[in-house]
Amino acid sequence: MVTVVTSPPPGSPSTASRWLRAARALWRALTGWAAGVAAGMHGAWRRSLQLRVVTITLVASSLLVGGFAYLIADKITSILLENAETDVLQRLQNGSEYASKQFNLYSRAEEAQLQDTIDGTVNYLAGGDPTQTNGVVVAITGDNTNRAVAPRTSPEVEVGPLIGSELRASVAAGNVAHQIRTGVLGDQRTKYLVYGSPVPTQFGQLELYYLVPLARQDATAADARATVVATGTALVILLGLLAALVTRLVVTPVRVAARTAQRLSAGLLDQRMAVNGEDDLALLAASFNQMATNLQRQILRLEEMSRLQRRFTSDVSHELRTPLTTVRMAADLIFAERDGFDPAVARSAELLQAELDRFEELLTDLLEISRFDAGFAMLDAEPTDLVPVVHRVTERLAGLAERVGVTIELDVPDPPVIAEVDPRRVERVLRNLVGNAVEHGEGRPVRITLGMDESAVAVTVRDHGVGLKPGEEKLVFNRFWRADPSRARQTGGTGLGLSISLEDARLHGGWLEAWGAPGQGAQFRLTLPARAGDRLTTSPLRLVPADAPLPFGGPRDGGLLAIGPGTAGALAIGPVEDPTRAEVAP
């Protein structure tokens, strides 16, 4: 017979390593399961008011009832032990007196009848039955008689282990003492209350001991503890059920109100709560319904007003198109022949042409705003290289920048910056931002920066003009708002450009933010997701420019301070450790 022995290939895992990997996998599974359970319990604790109230009630009632149960059980045990001590002490006193009378008949410990008298006395004090082993044990010893008197117990059991040396010494010194010891007398282990008393005689001092079993007292105390625990447990469960019921009565209307409020916020304005009874909860439901009715009435009224306003704006804009076209044709003819007119008439023709351009731009912006208000604006996103868009905007505004003496500086990357955007809307936003920067640049350079990361693209437009006062970074996007309406303006904007730009940014799911400081210029940042529909979390470019002034004189350690929009849109002042760090948008 041939036996073939195969060995595992080199590098194959051993049995121990396989078991180790299995144990690690099991441990990871258990820890993951425990973490999931803990997370679920934490979520349930945070979400459910009823769970928190019931849990707190159960814990508090358990502690309270447990404390009372412990005190009651301890008091019952103490009373039982005191009663047993009183009874044993009384029997010990009577037995000591009886034994003293019997033993005082003898003047010497060596007398022949003394031991018989001791035996009879012990049997009498034990109840007269020397064969019983579960009741009281009586013992008489004569340690101070030079062992002339032999120890005697009734019944005849070994009591030495139950009578401690301290108790024996205290009784031998003439004191009445006691202790509780546990030992085996007969065939079972029992707790005994051991009392000892000296018995004076003419031939010396004897010691009388009573050993009383505490089995009945222990059983009674155990029954009392079990009764108290059962009663306490039932009381805690009853309190928990009561708390759950009461909490449910309160929480249910609140949950109904929350669900109704959610439906109202979703646009279901006809939702109402059921009113049952005349209590506080019914008053809450009635007040909630009244509030919902008033809100519905106000919302419907505002919607109707808004609809009428949008319709009015749209109708007026469209109706003005026809006379504007006629006026435009006449103005173009006059403007073309202005060289043959008097200088005053020629200047009037130029002013007419400029104001018609502004009027046409205003009508275009009003129509665009009406489309945003009506919710008809659509995003036509496509992969677009933003570098040519920035260059195109710069070229179109180069003439304006030259007239006002502003230099436009570009900081764009060499490779293409591709993003899924609507190029028409993005170009309009950049045209508004750059146009405003040139107009308010006070003849100083305007810098345009383009940046990109894995999830977003951003464009910043920085000017060094009059800047913005604290709080104005939120107002610049309001319709028809101007920081300085009395200041002479070169381009004659409509006051709707930034409002339309903000709507365009929101339509892309992006941000349009502003920073400014008085006398230090302003910077606007447009941030758009690189992929249409993605959610923005950070911007590739920081909102606060690197040359931003240090407020209040700046920190002594030379660190940088950033002033930008906080979580609520207000100015937030705080340290910035890295000047190139991109900020998290609100």
XYZ file of C-alpha atoms in Angstrom:
586
model
C 0.000 0.000 0.000
C 1.336 3.419 -0.948
C 0.557 6.438 1.251
C 0.699 9.829 -0.386
C 1.304 12.783 1.931
C 0.492 16.225 0.517
C 1.878 19.379 2.062
C 0.300 22.840 1.683
C 1.867 25.038 -0.954
C 4.306 27.695 0.219
C 2.622 30.849 1.437
C -0.752 29.165 2.108
C -2.439 30.323 5.337
C -2.231 28.047 8.335
C -5.204 26.910 10.353
C -4.314 29.325 13.185
C -4.176 32.303 10.834
C -7.513 31.340 9.295
C -9.068 31.130 12.751
C -7.507 34.496 13.619
C -8.978 36.120 10.517
C -12.342 34.568 11.238
C -12.220 35.851 14.814
C -11.328 39.327 13.614
C -14.143 39.272 11.080
C -16.560 38.124 13.777
C -15.331 40.862 16.100
C -15.775 43.501 13.395
C -19.272 42.201 12.685
C -20.183 42.291 16.382
C -18.758 45.773 16.885
C -20.553 46.993 13.759
C -23.795 45.496 14.974
C -23.319 47.034 18.427
C -22.528 50.412 16.867
C -25.627 50.156 14.705
C -27.800 49.271 17.690
C -26.301 52.135 19.712
C -26.858 54.573 16.845
C -30.447 53.381 16.463
C -31.113 53.757 20.183
C -29.529 57.207 20.191
C -31.646 58.246 17.230
C -34.807 56.900 18.852
C -33.893 58.718 22.091
C -33.483 62.020 20.264
C -36.597 61.662 18.129
C -39.139 60.306 20.629
C -40.314 62.537 23.472
C -42.487 59.699 24.768
C -39.485 57.369 24.988
C -37.490 59.931 26.956
C -40.328 60.632 29.396
C -41.072 56.924 29.969
C -37.378 56.083 30.396
C -36.785 58.915 32.848
C -39.917 57.920 34.775
C -38.818 54.277 34.941
C -35.301 55.153 36.074
C -36.453 57.673 38.690
C -39.213 55.418 40.023
C -36.851 52.428 40.078
C -34.341 54.349 42.163
C -37.046 55.672 44.490
C -38.871 52.362 44.905
C -35.587 50.484 45.205
C -34.455 52.806 47.991
C -37.732 52.394 49.862
C -37.650 48.631 49.350
C -34.142 48.436 50.760
C -35.106 50.508 53.805
C -38.246 48.453 54.429
C -36.443 45.116 54.027
C -33.610 46.292 56.287
C -36.118 47.503 58.893
C -38.004 44.183 58.866
C -34.753 42.254 59.261
C -33.692 44.508 62.137
C -37.039 44.054 63.901
C -36.904 40.275 63.557
C -33.350 40.189 64.892
C -34.215 42.507 67.790
C -37.178 40.318 68.720
C -34.970 37.226 68.611
C -32.296 38.940 70.748
C -34.872 40.083 73.283
C -36.350 36.608 73.566
C -32.948 34.924 73.886
C -31.750 37.485 76.423
C -34.834 36.915 78.555
C -34.355 33.150 78.428
C -30.664 33.589 79.200
C -31.384 35.663 82.312
C -33.948 33.190 83.579
C -31.681 30.245 82.780
C -28.719 31.896 84.494
C -30.744 32.489 87.669
C -32.092 28.936 87.633
C -28.643 27.419 87.079
C -27.130 29.567 89.814
C -29.706 28.328 92.339
C -29.086 24.716 91.337
C -25.300 24.960 91.442
C -25.085 26.938 94.692
C -26.103 23.751 96.519
C -22.534 22.600 96.007
C -19.484 24.125 97.580
C -16.857 22.170 95.621
C -16.629 21.312 91.958
C -15.470 17.787 92.755
C -18.695 16.711 94.410
C -20.133 13.614 92.820
C -23.674 14.906 92.253
C -22.587 18.174 90.585
C -22.182 16.737 87.077
C -25.604 15.070 87.265
C -27.094 18.394 88.354
C -25.409 20.143 85.418
C -26.797 17.525 83.018
C -30.298 17.928 84.401
C -30.071 21.713 84.334
C -28.903 21.771 80.710
C -31.679 19.400 79.634
C -34.260 21.454 81.503
C -33.100 24.732 80.016
C -33.058 23.165 76.530
C -36.703 22.195 76.834
C -36.391 18.742 78.313
C -35.717 16.914 74.997
C -32.025 15.954 74.690
C -32.578 14.391 71.241
C -33.799 17.456 69.325
C -31.195 18.901 66.929
C -32.973 21.769 65.090
C -34.001 23.935 68.007
C -32.188 25.853 70.710
C -28.867 24.489 71.885
C -27.859 25.085 75.528
C -24.278 24.666 76.668
C -22.570 25.002 80.080
C -18.826 25.121 80.361
C -16.549 25.498 83.357
C -13.326 26.962 82.024
C -12.671 28.734 85.361
C -13.016 25.535 87.476
C -9.672 23.991 86.491
C -11.570 21.621 84.185
C -13.264 19.963 87.143
C -16.594 20.506 85.402
C -16.906 18.858 81.967
C -18.704 20.870 79.225
C -22.283 19.802 78.682
C -24.663 20.608 75.757
C -28.250 19.722 75.069
C -28.648 18.275 72.529
C -25.218 16.702 72.406
C -23.521 18.497 69.504
C -20.157 20.116 69.040
C -20.634 23.844 69.678
C -16.980 24.827 69.843
C -16.832 26.297 66.271
C -19.905 28.436 66.967
C -18.673 29.970 70.194
C -15.912 32.307 69.185
C -12.875 33.043 71.290
C -13.849 36.709 71.712
C -17.310 35.756 72.978
C -15.850 33.113 75.319
C -13.302 35.592 76.706
C -15.968 38.273 77.237
C -18.262 35.848 79.111
C -15.361 34.494 81.150
C -14.664 38.086 82.197
C -18.160 38.284 83.681
C -20.041 39.982 80.837
C -23.202 39.062 78.983
C -22.249 39.041 75.275
C -23.579 37.761 71.996
C -22.636 37.205 68.391
C -24.086 35.753 65.200
C -22.241 32.800 63.728
C -22.952 30.324 60.951
C -22.080 26.681 61.356
C -23.213 23.078 61.090
C -24.995 21.549 64.049
C -26.512 18.269 63.141
C -26.945 17.803 59.379
C -27.373 21.317 57.960
C -25.597 24.648 57.944
C -27.536 27.232 59.923
C -27.093 30.767 61.190
C -27.185 30.962 65.001
C -27.596 33.779 67.456
C -25.167 32.886 70.278
C -25.666 34.469 73.718
C -23.411 33.829 76.705
C -23.767 34.712 80.390
C -21.641 33.977 83.456
C -23.169 31.743 86.180
C -21.578 32.483 89.597
C -21.284 29.547 92.020
C -19.517 28.833 95.314
C -16.853 26.751 93.582
C -16.188 29.172 90.709
C -17.813 30.680 87.613
C -19.541 28.645 84.967
C -20.633 29.944 81.493
C -24.113 29.412 80.142
C -24.604 29.687 76.328
C -27.797 29.768 74.312
C -27.504 28.984 70.593
C -30.773 29.994 68.878
C -31.191 29.199 65.162
C -32.237 32.137 62.966
C -33.642 30.028 60.136
C -37.216 31.144 60.795
C -36.202 34.811 60.970
C -34.163 34.486 57.757
C -37.069 32.857 55.975
C -39.429 35.582 57.168
C -36.991 38.307 56.069
C -36.537 36.625 52.689
C -40.302 36.454 52.204
C -40.588 40.105 53.163
C -37.826 41.107 50.721
C -39.425 39.084 47.924
C -42.787 40.695 48.637
C -41.251 44.181 48.677
C -39.332 43.535 45.437
C -42.400 42.143 43.690
C -44.530 45.051 44.896
C -41.847 47.572 43.855
C -41.449 45.989 40.426
C -45.192 46.031 39.859
C -45.314 49.649 41.019
C -42.474 50.649 38.653
C -44.150 48.895 35.719
C -47.452 50.565 36.602
C -45.733 53.972 36.765
C -44.088 53.308 33.392
C -47.413 52.373 31.817
C -49.042 55.408 33.390
C -46.254 57.687 32.110
C -46.547 56.161 28.628
C -50.312 56.670 28.646
C -50.149 60.256 29.896
C -47.321 61.117 27.529
C -49.199 59.580 24.637
C -52.224 61.723 25.439
C -50.014 64.818 25.235
C -47.656 63.760 22.449
C -50.292 62.481 20.025
C -51.868 65.925 19.423
C -48.383 67.415 19.115
C -47.467 64.820 16.489
C -50.717 65.482 14.666
C -49.917 69.199 14.771
C -46.426 68.524 13.426
C -47.742 66.398 10.563
C -50.377 69.006 9.779
C -47.735 71.746 9.835
C -45.583 69.702 7.451
C -48.499 69.323 5.070
C -49.182 73.051 5.306
C -45.536 73.819 4.554
C -45.758 71.469 1.558
C -48.556 73.592 0.122
C -51.612 71.632 1.320
C -53.277 74.687 2.829
C -56.594 72.929 3.526
C -55.158 70.628 6.213
C -56.628 71.043 9.718
C -56.437 69.324 13.117
C -59.361 67.510 14.699
C -60.740 69.316 17.781
C -61.962 66.934 20.498
C -63.239 68.168 23.847
C -62.660 71.497 25.551
C -59.342 70.978 27.326
C -55.976 72.644 26.690
C -55.147 70.306 23.833
C -58.451 71.084 22.181
C -57.685 74.792 22.620
C -54.281 74.182 21.003
C -55.911 72.416 18.050
C -58.494 75.170 17.637
C -55.811 77.865 17.787
C -53.697 75.929 15.293
C -56.633 75.631 12.897
C -57.365 79.330 13.241
C -53.727 80.122 12.540
C -53.751 77.814 9.507
C -56.918 79.478 8.225
C -55.418 82.947 8.593
C -52.206 81.817 6.940
C -54.120 80.255 4.079
C -56.093 83.437 3.605
C -52.954 85.585 3.690
C -51.020 83.267 1.403
C -53.831 83.136 -1.121
C -54.113 86.903 -1.001
C -50.354 87.318 -1.423
C -50.305 84.781 -4.232
C -53.072 86.621 -5.982
C -51.283 89.931 -5.505
C -48.024 88.400 -6.710
C -49.753 86.891 -9.717
C -51.342 90.202 -10.554
C -48.027 91.979 -10.086
C -46.185 89.519 -12.315
C -48.922 89.740 -14.906
C -48.880 93.524 -14.709
C -45.088 93.618 -15.103
C -45.172 91.182 -18.000
C -48.080 92.918 -19.706
C -46.565 96.357 -19.291
C -43.204 95.130 -20.571
C -44.788 93.558 -23.608
C -47.101 96.496 -24.262
C -44.193 98.929 -24.056
C -42.317 96.946 -26.679
C -44.535 98.201 -29.517
C -44.237 101.968 -28.868
C -40.589 101.482 -27.933
C -39.920 99.906 -31.331
C -41.546 102.862 -33.077
C -39.650 105.372 -30.939
C -36.447 103.410 -31.494
C -36.851 103.599 -35.277
C -37.440 107.362 -35.146
C -34.572 107.877 -32.723
C -32.204 105.855 -34.900
C -33.046 108.095 -37.873
C -32.516 111.249 -35.829
C -29.297 109.855 -34.311
C -27.946 108.977 -37.771
C -28.512 112.570 -39.001
C -27.279 114.323 -35.849
C -24.175 115.691 -37.581
C -26.339 118.046 -39.638
C -28.155 119.449 -36.607
C -27.311 122.252 -34.269
C -25.010 121.186 -31.404
C -27.852 121.362 -28.879
C -30.151 119.268 -31.065
C -27.335 116.792 -31.771
C -26.690 116.419 -28.032
C -30.402 115.815 -27.473
C -30.333 113.080 -30.110
C -27.427 111.395 -28.301
C -29.212 111.614 -24.939
C -32.375 110.202 -26.535
C -30.410 107.272 -27.958
C -28.730 106.546 -24.593
C -31.967 106.670 -22.610
C -33.707 104.435 -25.150
C -30.901 101.906 -24.732
C -31.370 102.053 -20.980
C -35.149 101.784 -21.303
C -34.834 98.727 -23.538
C -32.427 97.133 -21.103
C -34.857 97.812 -18.263
C -37.706 96.144 -20.174
C -35.492 93.120 -20.870
C -34.566 92.821 -17.178
C -38.178 93.175 -16.099
C -39.231 90.370 -18.418
C -36.427 88.178 -17.082
C -37.391 88.912 -13.473
C -41.027 88.109 -14.252
C -39.949 84.726 -15.655
C -38.010 83.961 -12.470
C -40.953 85.016 -10.296
C -43.346 82.870 -12.292
C -41.006 79.872 -12.101
C -40.684 79.615 -15.866
C -36.908 80.048 -16.014
C -35.215 76.944 -17.418
C -31.570 75.894 -17.209
C -29.981 74.784 -20.455
C -26.797 73.227 -19.023
C -24.060 71.856 -21.221
C -20.296 71.219 -20.802
C -18.738 74.645 -21.231
C -15.195 75.975 -21.082
C -15.387 79.049 -18.856
C -12.039 80.497 -19.976
C -13.439 81.796 -23.320
C -16.521 83.053 -21.476
C -14.354 85.182 -19.176
C -12.342 86.496 -22.114
C -15.500 87.300 -24.050
C -16.975 89.301 -21.157
C -13.686 91.160 -20.741
C -13.530 92.074 -24.405
C -17.114 93.360 -24.448
C -16.457 95.630 -21.459
C -13.034 96.779 -22.612
C -14.483 99.948 -24.176
C -16.293 100.905 -20.975
C -13.175 100.201 -18.905
C -11.110 102.389 -21.214
C -13.575 105.277 -20.942
C -13.544 105.270 -17.124
C -9.806 104.597 -16.900
C -9.988 101.109 -15.343
C -7.577 98.286 -16.143
C -9.040 94.752 -16.186
C -6.599 92.069 -14.988
C -7.218 88.392 -15.669
C -6.020 85.452 -13.578
C -7.259 82.360 -15.407
C -5.619 78.931 -15.672
C -4.039 77.761 -18.937
C -5.955 74.457 -19.225
C -9.674 74.577 -20.009
C -12.088 74.921 -17.060
C -15.010 72.688 -18.022
C -18.300 72.734 -16.119
C -21.907 71.806 -16.884
C -23.504 75.272 -16.936
C -25.783 77.449 -19.028
C -23.224 79.610 -20.864
C -25.731 82.370 -21.640
C -26.671 82.833 -17.973
C -23.088 82.553 -16.713
C -21.950 85.164 -19.220
C -24.774 87.449 -18.095
C -23.747 87.049 -14.431
C -20.106 87.809 -15.209
C -21.088 90.766 -17.388
C -23.085 92.246 -14.505
C -20.308 91.640 -11.953
C -17.512 92.985 -14.119
C -19.637 95.919 -15.307
C -20.426 96.901 -11.716
C -16.768 96.535 -10.727
C -15.642 98.761 -13.617
C -18.324 101.341 -12.827
C -17.468 101.443 -9.103
C -13.708 100.887 -9.507
C -12.805 104.569 -9.109
C -10.218 104.245 -11.889
C -8.329 101.439 -10.132
C -7.635 97.960 -11.545
C -10.328 95.264 -11.531
C -9.091 91.705 -11.144
C -10.990 88.624 -12.423
C -9.892 85.228 -11.058
C -11.096 81.830 -12.281
C -10.551 78.648 -10.227
C -11.715 75.053 -10.183
C -11.529 71.914 -8.044
C -13.050 68.458 -8.336
C -16.575 69.543 -7.432
C -16.963 73.240 -8.248
C -15.818 76.203 -10.324
C -15.605 79.765 -9.060
C -15.036 83.250 -10.423
C -14.158 86.254 -8.266
C -14.336 89.884 -9.392
C -12.301 92.294 -7.235
C -12.423 96.066 -7.388
C -10.789 98.758 -5.229
C -13.547 101.343 -5.258
C -15.800 102.740 -2.546
C -16.538 99.263 -1.131
C -19.488 98.190 0.977
C -20.528 99.156 4.476
C -21.250 96.450 7.075
C -24.546 94.790 6.204
C -24.642 96.011 2.618
C -23.220 92.717 1.325
C -26.761 91.334 1.804
C -28.562 94.339 0.325
C -26.647 94.511 -2.958
C -28.742 91.655 -4.355
C -32.051 93.402 -3.647
C -33.936 94.782 -6.596
C -33.313 98.441 -7.430
C -30.920 98.864 -4.460
C -27.886 101.097 -4.835
C -25.181 101.808 -2.264
C -24.982 105.492 -3.213
C -27.946 106.658 -5.311
C -26.701 110.242 -5.271
C -23.320 109.431 -6.844
C -22.915 110.135 -10.553
C -23.135 106.945 -12.573
C -21.468 106.299 -15.905
C -23.427 103.380 -17.295
C -26.974 103.969 -16.049
C -27.818 100.427 -14.895
C -31.346 99.287 -14.188
C -30.753 98.143 -10.581
C -31.863 94.611 -11.475
C -28.570 93.139 -12.667
C -27.402 91.613 -9.384
C -30.910 90.354 -8.611
C -31.013 88.537 -11.955
C -27.457 87.281 -11.402
C -28.440 85.854 -8.016
C -31.405 84.028 -9.579
C -29.134 82.667 -12.302
C -26.700 81.348 -9.676
C -29.519 79.737 -7.713
C -30.886 78.166 -10.883
C -27.501 76.443 -11.283
C -27.556 75.340 -7.628
C -24.661 77.717 -6.936
C -23.775 80.700 -4.749
C -23.325 84.387 -5.454
C -21.730 86.180 -2.503
C -20.299 89.610 -1.791
C -17.588 91.034 0.441
C -16.676 94.648 0.933
C -15.083 97.165 3.249
C -15.556 100.967 3.172
C -12.853 102.540 1.038
C -11.225 99.149 0.337
C -13.359 97.979 -2.555
C -15.446 94.873 -2.897
C -15.203 91.323 -4.194
C -17.989 89.175 -5.600
C -17.678 85.396 -5.858
C -19.715 83.156 -8.167
C -19.493 79.449 -7.283
C -21.150 76.795 -9.475
C -21.138 72.977 -9.251
C -18.903 71.334 -11.832
C -21.645 68.824 -12.601
C -25.226 69.958 -12.958
C -27.369 68.878 -10.031
C -24.496 68.390 -7.541
C -24.632 70.006 -4.119
C -21.957 72.548 -3.213
C -20.023 72.334 0.046
C -16.945 74.492 -0.546
C -15.621 76.967 -3.098
C -12.271 76.733 -4.924
C -11.664 80.458 -4.289
C -11.951 82.316 -1.036
C -14.459 85.140 -0.757
C -12.228 87.461 1.249
C -9.372 88.732 -0.947
C -5.771 88.248 0.115
C -5.239 92.020 0.309
C -8.213 92.535 2.618
C -7.551 95.062 5.404
C -7.003 93.925 8.983
C -9.923 95.164 11.117
C -9.250 97.065 14.323
C -5.583 97.411 13.523
C -4.984 93.681 12.991
C -3.716 91.081 15.446
C -0.414 91.595 17.165
C 0.892 88.241 16.056
C 0.607 89.238 12.422
C -2.158 86.737 11.591
C -4.834 87.377 9.021
C -8.433 88.225 9.745
C -11.222 87.515 7.270
C -14.428 89.470 6.948
C -17.081 87.561 5.057
C -20.618 86.263 5.161
C -21.343 84.133 8.178
C -23.916 81.402 8.505
C -26.742 83.900 8.630
C -25.388 86.097 5.855
C -24.132 88.783 8.244
C -20.538 89.905 8.561
C -18.436 87.408 10.473
C -14.976 88.318 11.815
C -12.519 85.586 12.682
C -8.945 84.375 12.208
C -7.850 82.711 8.977
C -4.720 80.581 9.325
C -4.217 79.937 5.603
C -4.833 82.871 3.243
C -5.355 80.489 0.319
C -7.942 78.381 2.129
C -11.294 78.079 0.423
C -14.196 79.066 2.630
C -17.260 76.992 3.328
C -20.274 78.860 2.061
C -23.260 79.466 4.332
